[in-house]
Amino acid sequence: MWTENWTGWFTEFGGAIPNRPVEDLAFSVARFIQNGGSFMNYYMYHGGTNFDRTSGEFITTSYDYDAPLDEYGLLREPKYSHLKELHKIIKLCEPALVSVDPTINSLGNKQEAHVFKSKTSCAAFLSNYDTSYPAKVMFRGFPYDLPPWSISILPDCKTEYHNTAKIRSPSILMKMVPTSTRLSWESYNEAIPSSGDYGTFARDGLLEQISMTRDKTDYFWYLTDITISSNEGFLKTGEDPLLTICSAGHALHVFVNGQLAGTSYGALSSPKLTFSQRIKLREGVNKLAILSTAVGLPNAGVHYETWNTGVLGPATLNGVNSGAWDMSKWKWSYKIGTKGEAMSLHTTTGSSSVEWTEGSFVAVKQPLTWYKERFPRLTYQMLFPNIHVILMTKSNWLAIIMY
């Protein structure tokens, strides 16, 4: 039994959309059957959607897997029809397949015939394992043309009913067509918290993120004050100090005195990240706010329940008079989630509690900006490279937060 024959693969944030050609998928199925396989399970025959944090680290909510039936239930051609035909032909071979084990005969350097012959039935699989060149083979006195990396199925040991590389179904590309309705997006800037603000709490050292946020939110604020005395040399030289923050992932926004200083991202292959950038500091108290974002929760691997997320350090500031400050053991303030989440801006009720700014949807490219719009019905697909949260209610209300 083949319990999981993947029709494609999952899609990573920022990565290419994987595609598995149906020729390869059909070849794998026919090869499995000709070697005595009896059960084939397409793990993702129908694409789906994983909402919230169930999709895994850095994996998009689209769980389509290049499936024969896509995420919306639409046929993906020619994959759907080609596989349908393949299994219809395999079904014709059933009397022979369940009666005897195959005999294997060489038809060439990289070609074979798997023959299932009983007293009352006969079925043959003619295989070409060459990945580059076609082959013309002779089987029982008849010639057969085998494309590269393909298997021809003969339910009667004579007539080719199906070849895994010969596509007879037309390719159909499904397209989402925008409506003619002009959209008028409005925006609202997320507030940047400071240590001591309402809803914050203080601890010595850096805290692990997931143990604090759990299933409440993907966002966790690390807040502290950096006090710069008037005799610090960089104030005169103009060479800004270097802030270095090591994080267990997955994305990091750094704000100094309410202004974005920089952003760092991890990836599926390497979720841990390091932010290292010179920052503008002034004499007196400077407000440092670090927003750590968990892009999904781990759902596979060894002891993944013990994996850490968030800013775990070290966190250092280099370029001060003493050479470097180790900020890892400072007293930090923390805040769980964003203000917009707490205010339920993704709902009609929560949205009415703030004043939205009218303007172009892409006019301001700044993290932590909420956008909203109303429309009669969702008739097209929207693709944005940096959307982390998409929430929609029955009242056709759409709110997204850009990260």
mmCIF file of C-alpha atoms in Angstrom:
data_model
loop_
_atom_site.group_PDB
_atom_site.id
_atom_site.type_symbol
_atom_site.label_atom_id
_atom_site.label_comp_id
_atom_site.label_asym_id
_atom_site.label_seq_id
_atom_site.Cartn_x
_atom_site.Cartn_y
_atom_site.Cartn_z
ATOM 1 C CA MET A 1 0.000 0.000 0.000
ATOM 2 C CA TRP A 2 1.233 3.481 -0.890
ATOM 3 C CA THR A 3 -0.341 5.640 1.814
ATOM 4 C CA GLU A 4 0.805 9.086 0.640
ATOM 5 C CA ASN A 5 1.549 9.761 -3.010
ATOM 6 C CA TRP A 6 1.996 13.522 -3.020
ATOM 7 C CA THR A 7 0.511 15.289 -6.033
ATOM 8 C CA GLY A 8 2.744 18.294 -5.308
ATOM 9 C CA TRP A 9 4.166 19.970 -2.241
ATOM 10 C CA PHE A 10 3.275 22.725 0.218
ATOM 11 C CA THR A 11 3.911 26.400 -0.541
ATOM 12 C CA GLU A 12 6.403 28.346 1.541
ATOM 13 C CA PHE A 13 6.010 32.073 2.201
ATOM 14 C CA GLY A 14 8.197 33.849 -0.338
ATOM 15 C CA GLY A 15 8.885 30.641 -2.263
ATOM 16 C CA ALA A 16 7.888 29.316 -5.657
ATOM 17 C CA ILE A 17 4.620 27.418 -5.990
ATOM 18 C CA PRO A 18 5.638 23.751 -6.401
ATOM 19 C CA ASN A 19 4.334 21.781 -9.353
ATOM 20 C CA ARG A 20 4.538 18.043 -9.963
ATOM 21 C CA PRO A 21 3.906 17.166 -13.602
ATOM 22 C CA VAL A 22 1.110 14.678 -14.051
ATOM 23 C CA GLU A 23 3.391 12.615 -16.321
ATOM 24 C CA ASP A 24 5.673 11.944 -13.358
ATOM 25 C CA LEU A 25 2.778 11.283 -10.999
ATOM 26 C CA ALA A 26 1.147 8.834 -13.406
ATOM 27 C CA PHE A 27 4.487 7.112 -14.010
ATOM 28 C CA SER A 28 4.973 6.579 -10.266
ATOM 29 C CA VAL A 29 1.494 5.052 -9.969
ATOM 30 C CA ALA A 30 1.920 2.668 -12.922
ATOM 31 C CA ARG A 31 5.406 1.643 -11.729
ATOM 32 C CA PHE A 32 4.012 0.876 -8.272
ATOM 33 C CA ILE A 33 1.172 -1.246 -9.675
ATOM 34 C CA GLN A 34 3.406 -3.145 -12.093
ATOM 35 C CA ASN A 35 5.633 -4.115 -9.150
ATOM 36 C CA GLY A 36 2.744 -5.641 -7.233
ATOM 37 C CA GLY A 37 1.314 -2.600 -5.493
ATOM 38 C CA SER A 38 -2.390 -2.848 -4.706
ATOM 39 C CA PHE A 39 -3.436 0.423 -3.019
ATOM 40 C CA MET A 40 -2.750 4.000 -4.103
ATOM 41 C CA ASN A 41 -3.657 6.959 -1.884
ATOM 42 C CA TYR A 42 -3.299 10.463 -3.282
ATOM 43 C CA TYR A 43 -2.532 12.246 -0.058
ATOM 44 C CA MET A 44 -3.735 15.575 -1.449
ATOM 45 C CA TYR A 45 -6.113 14.690 -4.267
ATOM 46 C CA HIS A 46 -8.252 17.645 -3.183
ATOM 47 C CA GLY A 47 -6.510 20.861 -2.158
ATOM 48 C CA GLY A 48 -7.634 22.624 0.979
ATOM 49 C CA THR A 49 -7.024 25.542 3.306
ATOM 50 C CA ASN A 50 -5.367 25.538 6.710
ATOM 51 C CA PHE A 51 -6.680 28.466 8.700
ATOM 52 C CA ASP A 52 -4.972 30.319 11.533
ATOM 53 C CA ARG A 53 -1.766 28.603 12.712
ATOM 54 C CA THR A 54 -2.422 25.037 11.588
ATOM 55 C CA SER A 55 -0.421 25.169 8.365
ATOM 56 C CA GLY A 56 3.023 24.885 9.958
ATOM 57 C CA GLU A 57 6.044 27.167 10.125
ATOM 58 C CA PHE A 58 6.429 29.450 7.095
ATOM 59 C CA ILE A 59 3.768 27.507 5.178
ATOM 60 C CA THR A 60 0.968 29.466 3.525
ATOM 61 C CA THR A 61 -2.628 28.801 4.498
ATOM 62 C CA SER A 62 -3.197 27.480 0.978
ATOM 63 C CA TYR A 63 -2.850 23.708 1.256
ATOM 64 C CA ASP A 64 -3.372 23.033 -2.416
ATOM 65 C CA TYR A 65 -0.449 20.665 -3.131
ATOM 66 C CA ASP A 66 -0.952 21.064 -6.899
ATOM 67 C CA ALA A 67 -3.910 18.732 -6.439
ATOM 68 C CA PRO A 68 -6.138 17.330 -9.227
ATOM 69 C CA LEU A 69 -8.995 19.152 -7.484
ATOM 70 C CA ASP A 70 -7.689 22.540 -6.441
ATOM 71 C CA GLU A 71 -8.248 24.530 -3.259
ATOM 72 C CA TYR A 72 -11.575 25.833 -4.605
ATOM 73 C CA GLY A 73 -12.839 22.431 -5.786
ATOM 74 C CA LEU A 74 -12.121 23.204 -9.457
ATOM 75 C CA LEU A 75 -10.610 20.649 -11.826
ATOM 76 C CA ARG A 76 -6.892 21.084 -12.458
ATOM 77 C CA GLU A 77 -6.345 19.905 -16.001
ATOM 78 C CA PRO A 78 -4.795 17.862 -17.450
ATOM 79 C CA LYS A 79 -3.849 16.330 -14.081
ATOM 80 C CA TYR A 80 -7.402 15.381 -13.096
ATOM 81 C CA SER A 81 -8.455 13.746 -16.373
ATOM 82 C CA HIS A 82 -5.113 12.039 -16.993
ATOM 83 C CA LEU A 83 -5.161 10.347 -13.579
ATOM 84 C CA LYS A 84 -8.828 9.470 -14.006
ATOM 85 C CA GLU A 85 -8.022 7.715 -17.283
ATOM 86 C CA LEU A 86 -4.988 5.985 -15.737
ATOM 87 C CA HIS A 87 -7.015 4.371 -12.969
ATOM 88 C CA LYS A 88 -9.826 3.435 -15.323
ATOM 89 C CA ILE A 89 -7.293 1.483 -17.391
ATOM 90 C CA ILE A 90 -5.688 -0.067 -14.307
ATOM 91 C CA LYS A 91 -9.180 -1.229 -13.299
ATOM 92 C CA LEU A 92 -9.448 -3.065 -16.632
ATOM 93 C CA CYS A 93 -6.299 -4.975 -15.642
ATOM 94 C CA GLU A 94 -7.771 -6.071 -12.309
ATOM 95 C CA PRO A 95 -8.551 -9.742 -13.207
ATOM 96 C CA ALA A 96 -4.901 -10.353 -14.113
ATOM 97 C CA LEU A 97 -3.417 -8.163 -11.355
ATOM 98 C CA VAL A 98 -5.170 -10.048 -8.542
ATOM 99 C CA SER A 99 -4.557 -13.510 -10.013
ATOM 100 C CA VAL A 100 -0.792 -13.815 -10.477
ATOM 101 C CA ASP A 101 2.526 -12.199 -9.715
ATOM 102 C CA PRO A 102 4.225 -10.504 -12.668
ATOM 103 C CA THR A 103 7.010 -11.892 -14.785
ATOM 104 C CA ILE A 104 9.626 -9.325 -15.762
ATOM 105 C CA ASN A 105 11.329 -9.365 -19.167
ATOM 106 C CA SER A 106 13.987 -6.999 -20.493
ATOM 107 C CA LEU A 107 13.028 -5.073 -23.627
ATOM 108 C CA GLY A 108 16.247 -3.034 -23.851
ATOM 109 C CA ASN A 109 18.925 -1.283 -21.833
ATOM 110 C CA LYS A 110 16.396 0.696 -19.751
ATOM 111 C CA GLN A 111 13.158 -0.929 -20.828
ATOM 112 C CA GLU A 112 11.127 -3.716 -19.210
ATOM 113 C CA ALA A 113 7.865 -5.608 -19.597
ATOM 114 C CA HIS A 114 5.893 -6.587 -16.491
ATOM 115 C CA VAL A 115 3.398 -9.244 -17.553
ATOM 116 C CA PHE A 116 0.493 -10.539 -15.481
ATOM 117 C CA LYS A 117 -0.786 -13.687 -17.235
ATOM 118 C CA SER A 118 -3.258 -16.169 -15.841
ATOM 119 C CA LYS A 119 -5.373 -18.855 -17.534
ATOM 120 C CA THR A 120 -8.159 -16.377 -18.250
ATOM 121 C CA SER A 121 -6.542 -12.927 -18.372
ATOM 122 C CA CYS A 122 -3.413 -11.050 -19.358
ATOM 123 C CA ALA A 123 -2.179 -7.520 -18.687
ATOM 124 C CA ALA A 124 1.187 -5.932 -19.449
ATOM 125 C CA PHE A 125 3.092 -2.826 -18.396
ATOM 126 C CA LEU A 126 5.824 -1.687 -20.819
ATOM 127 C CA SER A 127 8.303 0.630 -19.114
ATOM 128 C CA ASN A 128 10.942 3.053 -20.365
ATOM 129 C CA TYR A 129 13.134 4.235 -17.481
ATOM 130 C CA ASP A 130 15.296 6.484 -19.642
ATOM 131 C CA THR A 131 14.660 10.091 -18.548
ATOM 132 C CA SER A 132 15.914 11.652 -21.800
ATOM 133 C CA TYR A 133 15.245 9.416 -24.799
ATOM 134 C CA PRO A 134 12.210 7.601 -26.218
ATOM 135 C CA ALA A 135 12.410 3.934 -27.090
ATOM 136 C CA LYS A 136 10.810 1.672 -29.678
ATOM 137 C CA VAL A 137 10.382 -1.818 -28.226
ATOM 138 C CA MET A 138 9.061 -5.115 -29.501
ATOM 139 C CA PHE A 139 6.613 -7.014 -27.339
ATOM 140 C CA ARG A 140 5.028 -10.261 -28.507
ATOM 141 C CA GLY A 141 5.859 -9.421 -32.092
ATOM 142 C CA PHE A 142 4.370 -5.908 -32.069
ATOM 143 C CA PRO A 143 6.214 -2.545 -31.910
ATOM 144 C CA TYR A 144 5.446 0.031 -29.207
ATOM 145 C CA ASP A 145 6.695 3.610 -28.898
ATOM 146 C CA LEU A 146 7.572 4.571 -25.325
ATOM 147 C CA PRO A 147 8.316 8.244 -24.532
ATOM 148 C CA PRO A 148 11.041 8.989 -21.968
ATOM 149 C CA TRP A 149 10.142 8.099 -18.385
ATOM 150 C CA SER A 150 6.848 6.464 -19.263
ATOM 151 C CA ILE A 151 4.844 3.261 -18.932
ATOM 152 C CA SER A 152 2.327 1.914 -21.437
ATOM 153 C CA ILE A 153 -0.526 -0.191 -20.049
ATOM 154 C CA LEU A 154 -1.925 -3.055 -22.139
ATOM 155 C CA PRO A 155 -4.988 -4.554 -20.381
ATOM 156 C CA ASP A 156 -5.122 -7.357 -22.977
ATOM 157 C CA CYS A 157 -1.332 -7.716 -23.441
ATOM 158 C CA LYS A 158 -1.800 -6.368 -26.949
ATOM 159 C CA THR A 159 -3.404 -2.909 -27.177
ATOM 160 C CA GLU A 160 -1.939 0.217 -25.601
ATOM 161 C CA TYR A 161 -4.850 1.798 -23.727
ATOM 162 C CA HIS A 162 -2.769 4.353 -21.827
ATOM 163 C CA ASN A 163 0.742 5.762 -21.669
ATOM 164 C CA THR A 164 1.670 7.793 -18.608
ATOM 165 C CA ALA A 165 3.486 10.457 -20.670
ATOM 166 C CA LYS A 166 0.914 10.827 -23.455
ATOM 167 C CA ILE A 167 -1.539 13.508 -22.361
ATOM 168 C CA ARG A 168 -4.877 13.437 -24.114
ATOM 169 C CA SER A 169 -6.707 15.972 -21.963
ATOM 170 C CA PRO A 170 -6.330 19.699 -22.753
ATOM 171 C CA SER A 171 -4.546 21.967 -20.302
ATOM 172 C CA ILE A 172 -6.915 24.454 -18.698
ATOM 173 C CA LEU A 173 -5.599 27.390 -16.683
ATOM 174 C CA MET A 174 -8.142 28.684 -14.193
ATOM 175 C CA LYS A 175 -8.005 32.451 -13.829
ATOM 176 C CA MET A 176 -9.631 34.716 -11.275
ATOM 177 C CA VAL A 177 -10.980 37.800 -13.054
ATOM 178 C CA PRO A 178 -11.132 41.108 -11.134
ATOM 179 C CA THR A 179 -14.497 42.774 -10.888
ATOM 180 C CA SER A 180 -15.122 46.153 -12.448
ATOM 181 C CA THR A 181 -16.018 47.581 -9.052
ATOM 182 C CA ARG A 182 -13.562 50.229 -7.935
ATOM 183 C CA LEU A 183 -12.344 49.601 -4.392
ATOM 184 C CA SER A 184 -11.690 52.389 -1.912
ATOM 185 C CA TRP A 185 -9.277 51.089 0.672
ATOM 186 C CA GLU A 186 -8.828 52.749 4.033
ATOM 187 C CA SER A 187 -5.902 52.310 6.436
ATOM 188 C CA TYR A 188 -5.142 52.522 10.118
ATOM 189 C CA ASN A 189 -1.646 52.575 11.614
ATOM 190 C CA GLU A 190 -0.973 50.174 14.467
ATOM 191 C CA ALA A 191 0.321 51.878 17.613
ATOM 192 C CA ILE A 192 3.905 51.167 18.684
ATOM 193 C CA PRO A 193 3.909 50.431 22.438
ATOM 194 C CA SER A 194 6.522 51.537 24.976
ATOM 195 C CA SER A 195 7.690 49.988 28.206
ATOM 196 C CA GLY A 196 5.317 50.937 31.007
ATOM 197 C CA ASP A 197 2.272 51.280 28.720
ATOM 198 C CA TYR A 198 -1.050 49.797 29.774
ATOM 199 C CA GLY A 199 -1.124 46.053 29.131
ATOM 200 C CA THR A 200 2.628 45.563 29.403
ATOM 201 C CA PHE A 201 4.436 43.548 32.060
ATOM 202 C CA ALA A 202 8.102 43.530 33.076
ATOM 203 C CA ARG A 203 10.576 40.685 33.539
ATOM 204 C CA ASP A 204 14.340 40.361 33.880
ATOM 205 C CA GLY A 205 15.878 38.920 30.730
ATOM 206 C CA LEU A 206 14.362 37.761 27.453
ATOM 207 C CA LEU A 207 11.277 35.537 27.427
ATOM 208 C CA GLU A 208 10.421 32.751 25.016
ATOM 209 C CA GLN A 209 7.488 33.782 22.822
ATOM 210 C CA ILE A 210 5.163 30.788 22.394
ATOM 211 C CA SER A 211 5.041 30.049 26.123
ATOM 212 C CA MET A 212 3.608 33.553 26.567
ATOM 213 C CA THR A 213 1.337 33.951 23.541
ATOM 214 C CA ARG A 214 0.085 30.365 23.128
ATOM 215 C CA ASP A 215 -2.956 30.440 20.844
ATOM 216 C CA LYS A 216 -3.808 34.091 21.507
ATOM 217 C CA THR A 217 -1.718 35.765 18.807
ATOM 218 C CA ASP A 218 1.285 35.510 16.505
ATOM 219 C CA TYR A 219 2.760 38.760 17.833
ATOM 220 C CA PHE A 220 4.903 39.450 20.914
ATOM 221 C CA TRP A 221 6.484 42.794 21.814
ATOM 222 C CA TYR A 222 9.896 43.125 23.508
ATOM 223 C CA LEU A 223 10.246 46.648 24.965
ATOM 224 C CA THR A 224 13.073 48.420 26.779
ATOM 225 C CA ASP A 225 14.615 51.861 27.267
ATOM 226 C CA ILE A 226 18.122 52.731 26.134
ATOM 227 C CA THR A 227 19.504 55.685 28.102
ATOM 228 C CA ILE A 228 22.321 57.568 26.372
ATOM 229 C CA SER A 229 24.441 59.987 28.361
ATOM 230 C CA SER A 230 25.749 63.217 26.868
ATOM 231 C CA ASN A 231 29.374 62.015 26.913
ATOM 232 C CA GLU A 232 28.845 59.066 24.561
ATOM 233 C CA GLY A 233 31.379 59.384 21.762
ATOM 234 C CA PHE A 234 29.070 58.398 18.895
ATOM 235 C CA LEU A 235 26.979 61.528 19.512
ATOM 236 C CA LYS A 236 29.962 63.572 18.316
ATOM 237 C CA THR A 237 31.408 61.285 15.655
ATOM 238 C CA GLY A 238 28.040 60.561 14.078
ATOM 239 C CA GLU A 239 28.818 56.837 13.804
ATOM 240 C CA ASP A 240 25.633 55.214 15.059
ATOM 241 C CA PRO A 241 25.920 52.217 17.405
ATOM 242 C CA LEU A 242 25.270 48.716 16.076
ATOM 243 C CA LEU A 243 22.251 46.859 17.443
ATOM 244 C CA THR A 244 22.462 43.070 17.096
ATOM 245 C CA ILE A 245 19.525 40.848 18.047
ATOM 246 C CA CYS A 246 19.520 37.066 17.708
ATOM 247 C CA SER A 247 16.069 35.521 17.456
ATOM 248 C CA ALA A 248 14.673 32.017 17.221
ATOM 249 C CA GLY A 249 12.370 33.318 14.508
ATOM 250 C CA HIS A 250 10.432 33.921 12.541
ATOM 251 C CA ALA A 251 10.201 37.613 11.627
ATOM 252 C CA LEU A 252 11.372 40.702 13.474
ATOM 253 C CA HIS A 253 10.514 44.410 13.251
ATOM 254 C CA VAL A 254 12.669 46.847 15.206
ATOM 255 C CA PHE A 255 11.372 50.301 16.120
ATOM 256 C CA VAL A 256 13.450 53.048 17.734
ATOM 257 C CA ASN A 257 11.523 55.969 19.197
ATOM 258 C CA GLY A 258 8.437 54.941 17.257
ATOM 259 C CA GLN A 259 10.188 54.759 13.867
ATOM 260 C CA LEU A 260 10.904 51.572 11.958
ATOM 261 C CA ALA A 261 14.652 50.847 12.125
ATOM 262 C CA GLY A 262 14.657 47.617 10.162
ATOM 263 C CA THR A 263 13.237 44.161 9.575
ATOM 264 C CA SER A 264 14.637 40.632 9.448
ATOM 265 C CA TYR A 265 12.980 37.419 8.269
ATOM 266 C CA GLY A 266 13.713 33.756 8.781
ATOM 267 C CA ALA A 267 12.736 30.970 6.382
ATOM 268 C CA LEU A 268 11.529 27.393 6.431
ATOM 269 C CA SER A 269 15.071 26.149 5.845
ATOM 270 C CA SER A 270 16.492 28.428 8.530
ATOM 271 C CA PRO A 271 13.875 29.904 10.890
ATOM 272 C CA LYS A 272 16.414 31.536 13.206
ATOM 273 C CA LEU A 273 17.475 35.048 12.281
ATOM 274 C CA THR A 274 19.806 37.865 13.270
ATOM 275 C CA PHE A 275 19.033 41.564 13.084
ATOM 276 C CA SER A 276 22.238 43.585 12.873
ATOM 277 C CA GLN A 277 21.966 47.220 11.942
ATOM 278 C CA ARG A 278 23.144 50.640 13.103
ATOM 279 C CA ILE A 279 20.383 52.620 14.781
ATOM 280 C CA LYS A 280 19.855 56.306 15.454
ATOM 281 C CA LEU A 281 20.013 57.072 19.183
ATOM 282 C CA ARG A 282 19.782 60.481 20.821
ATOM 283 C CA GLU A 283 20.884 61.795 24.186
ATOM 284 C CA GLY A 284 18.495 60.760 26.953
ATOM 285 C CA VAL A 285 15.944 57.960 26.970
ATOM 286 C CA ASN A 286 15.366 56.072 23.711
ATOM 287 C CA LYS A 287 12.410 53.736 23.307
ATOM 288 C CA LEU A 288 13.276 50.368 21.745
ATOM 289 C CA ALA A 289 10.347 48.199 20.581
ATOM 290 C CA ILE A 290 10.917 44.810 18.978
ATOM 291 C CA LEU A 291 7.979 42.987 17.444
ATOM 292 C CA SER A 292 8.575 39.257 17.091
ATOM 293 C CA THR A 293 6.235 37.421 14.742
ATOM 294 C CA ALA A 294 5.589 33.684 14.713
ATOM 295 C CA VAL A 295 4.773 32.684 11.139
ATOM 296 C CA GLY A 296 2.842 29.532 11.985
ATOM 297 C CA LEU A 297 3.559 26.903 14.612
ATOM 298 C CA PRO A 298 5.723 23.802 14.099
ATOM 299 C CA ASN A 299 3.761 20.645 13.337
ATOM 300 C CA ALA A 300 6.445 18.184 12.255
ATOM 301 C CA GLY A 301 9.902 17.105 13.347
ATOM 302 C CA VAL A 302 11.580 15.608 16.383
ATOM 303 C CA HIS A 303 10.261 16.927 19.713
ATOM 304 C CA TYR A 304 8.939 20.059 18.042
ATOM 305 C CA GLU A 305 6.913 20.827 21.147
ATOM 306 C CA THR A 306 10.232 21.855 22.744
ATOM 307 C CA TRP A 307 11.294 24.229 19.965
ATOM 308 C CA ASN A 308 11.619 27.874 20.971
ATOM 309 C CA THR A 309 10.460 31.021 19.211
ATOM 310 C CA GLY A 310 11.079 34.701 19.801
ATOM 311 C CA VAL A 311 13.972 36.922 20.839
ATOM 312 C CA LEU A 312 16.168 34.740 23.049
ATOM 313 C CA GLY A 313 19.387 36.682 22.574
ATOM 314 C CA PRO A 314 22.043 37.608 22.725
ATOM 315 C CA ALA A 315 21.022 41.237 22.238
ATOM 316 C CA THR A 316 23.912 43.676 22.164
ATOM 317 C CA LEU A 317 24.650 47.316 21.437
ATOM 318 C CA ASN A 318 28.139 47.968 20.079
ATOM 319 C CA GLY A 319 29.778 51.352 19.579
ATOM 320 C CA VAL A 320 29.281 52.909 23.005
ATOM 321 C CA ASN A 321 32.100 54.222 25.198
ATOM 322 C CA SER A 322 32.434 50.930 27.055
ATOM 323 C CA GLY A 323 32.647 49.020 23.776
ATOM 324 C CA ALA A 324 29.455 46.973 23.996
ATOM 325 C CA TRP A 325 26.360 46.564 26.137
ATOM 326 C CA ASP A 326 24.856 43.131 26.716
ATOM 327 C CA MET A 327 21.133 43.861 26.803
ATOM 328 C CA SER A 328 20.046 40.228 27.186
ATOM 329 C CA LYS A 329 19.729 40.403 30.970
ATOM 330 C CA TRP A 330 18.245 43.886 31.148
ATOM 331 C CA LYS A 331 14.764 44.403 32.505
ATOM 332 C CA TRP A 332 12.395 44.173 29.552
ATOM 333 C CA SER A 333 8.725 44.957 29.252
ATOM 334 C CA TYR A 334 6.437 42.724 27.219
ATOM 335 C CA LYS A 335 3.106 43.030 25.461
ATOM 336 C CA ILE A 336 1.086 40.191 23.970
ATOM 337 C CA GLY A 337 -0.497 40.864 20.588
ATOM 338 C CA THR A 338 -1.260 44.045 18.699
ATOM 339 C CA LYS A 339 -3.662 46.823 19.569
ATOM 340 C CA GLY A 340 -5.653 46.160 16.417
ATOM 341 C CA GLU A 341 -6.233 42.559 17.444
ATOM 342 C CA ALA A 342 -7.371 43.633 20.915
ATOM 343 C CA MET A 343 -9.774 46.109 19.329
ATOM 344 C CA SER A 344 -11.063 43.456 16.880
ATOM 345 C CA LEU A 345 -10.453 45.680 13.878
ATOM 346 C CA HIS A 346 -11.315 42.761 11.605
ATOM 347 C CA THR A 347 -14.964 43.083 12.671
ATOM 348 C CA THR A 348 -17.477 45.796 11.823
ATOM 349 C CA THR A 349 -17.922 46.630 15.503
ATOM 350 C CA GLY A 350 -14.224 46.941 16.233
ATOM 351 C CA SER A 351 -13.553 48.893 13.077
ATOM 352 C CA SER A 352 -16.029 51.602 14.043
ATOM 353 C CA SER A 353 -13.951 52.373 17.154
ATOM 354 C CA VAL A 354 -11.065 53.945 15.193
ATOM 355 C CA GLU A 355 -10.709 56.632 12.561
ATOM 356 C CA TRP A 356 -9.602 55.177 9.253
ATOM 357 C CA THR A 357 -7.591 57.101 6.668
ATOM 358 C CA GLU A 358 -8.772 57.064 3.067
ATOM 359 C CA GLY A 359 -6.182 56.494 0.382
ATOM 360 C CA SER A 360 -4.484 54.081 -1.970
ATOM 361 C CA PHE A 361 -4.033 50.538 -0.741
ATOM 362 C CA VAL A 362 -0.331 50.502 -1.601
ATOM 363 C CA ALA A 363 0.419 54.145 -0.854
ATOM 364 C CA VAL A 364 2.251 53.504 2.413
ATOM 365 C CA LYS A 365 4.562 50.509 2.670
ATOM 366 C CA GLN A 366 4.941 50.336 6.417
ATOM 367 C CA PRO A 367 4.632 47.322 8.686
ATOM 368 C CA LEU A 368 1.726 47.235 11.123
ATOM 369 C CA THR A 369 -0.792 48.977 8.944
ATOM 370 C CA TRP A 370 -4.366 47.735 8.830
ATOM 371 C CA TYR A 371 -6.416 48.028 5.636
ATOM 372 C CA LYS A 372 -10.140 47.543 5.122
ATOM 373 C CA GLU A 373 -12.725 47.555 2.364
ATOM 374 C CA ARG A 374 -16.341 46.584 1.762
ATOM 375 C CA PHE A 375 -17.581 44.802 -1.337
ATOM 376 C CA PRO A 376 -20.748 42.933 -2.299
ATOM 377 C CA ARG A 377 -19.088 39.584 -2.889
ATOM 378 C CA LEU A 378 -15.597 38.168 -3.252
ATOM 379 C CA THR A 379 -15.332 37.333 -6.939
ATOM 380 C CA TYR A 380 -11.594 37.401 -7.407
ATOM 381 C CA GLN A 381 -8.456 36.188 -5.770
ATOM 382 C CA MET A 382 -6.080 38.708 -4.201
ATOM 383 C CA LEU A 383 -2.383 37.937 -4.052
ATOM 384 C CA PHE A 384 -0.151 39.933 -1.728
ATOM 385 C CA PRO A 385 3.458 38.994 -0.922
ATOM 386 C CA ASN A 386 3.481 40.091 2.711
ATOM 387 C CA ILE A 387 0.070 39.280 4.145
ATOM 388 C CA HIS A 388 0.252 37.392 7.407
ATOM 389 C CA VAL A 389 -3.351 37.581 8.553
ATOM 390 C CA ILE A 390 -6.501 37.539 6.431
ATOM 391 C CA LEU A 391 -9.793 37.640 8.304
ATOM 392 C CA MET A 392 -13.247 37.785 6.763
ATOM 393 C CA THR A 393 -16.732 37.740 8.273
ATOM 394 C CA LYS A 394 -20.160 36.973 6.846
ATOM 395 C CA SER A 395 -20.845 40.677 6.369
ATOM 396 C CA ASN A 396 -18.309 40.827 3.509
ATOM 397 C CA TRP A 397 -15.892 42.739 5.700
ATOM 398 C CA LEU A 398 -12.227 42.312 4.937
ATOM 399 C CA ALA A 399 -9.410 43.394 7.211
ATOM 400 C CA ILE A 400 -5.762 42.530 6.753
ATOM 401 C CA ILE A 401 -2.613 43.417 8.580
ATOM 402 C CA MET A 402 0.558 43.793 6.570
ATOM 403 C CA TYR A 403 3.789 42.528 8.062
#
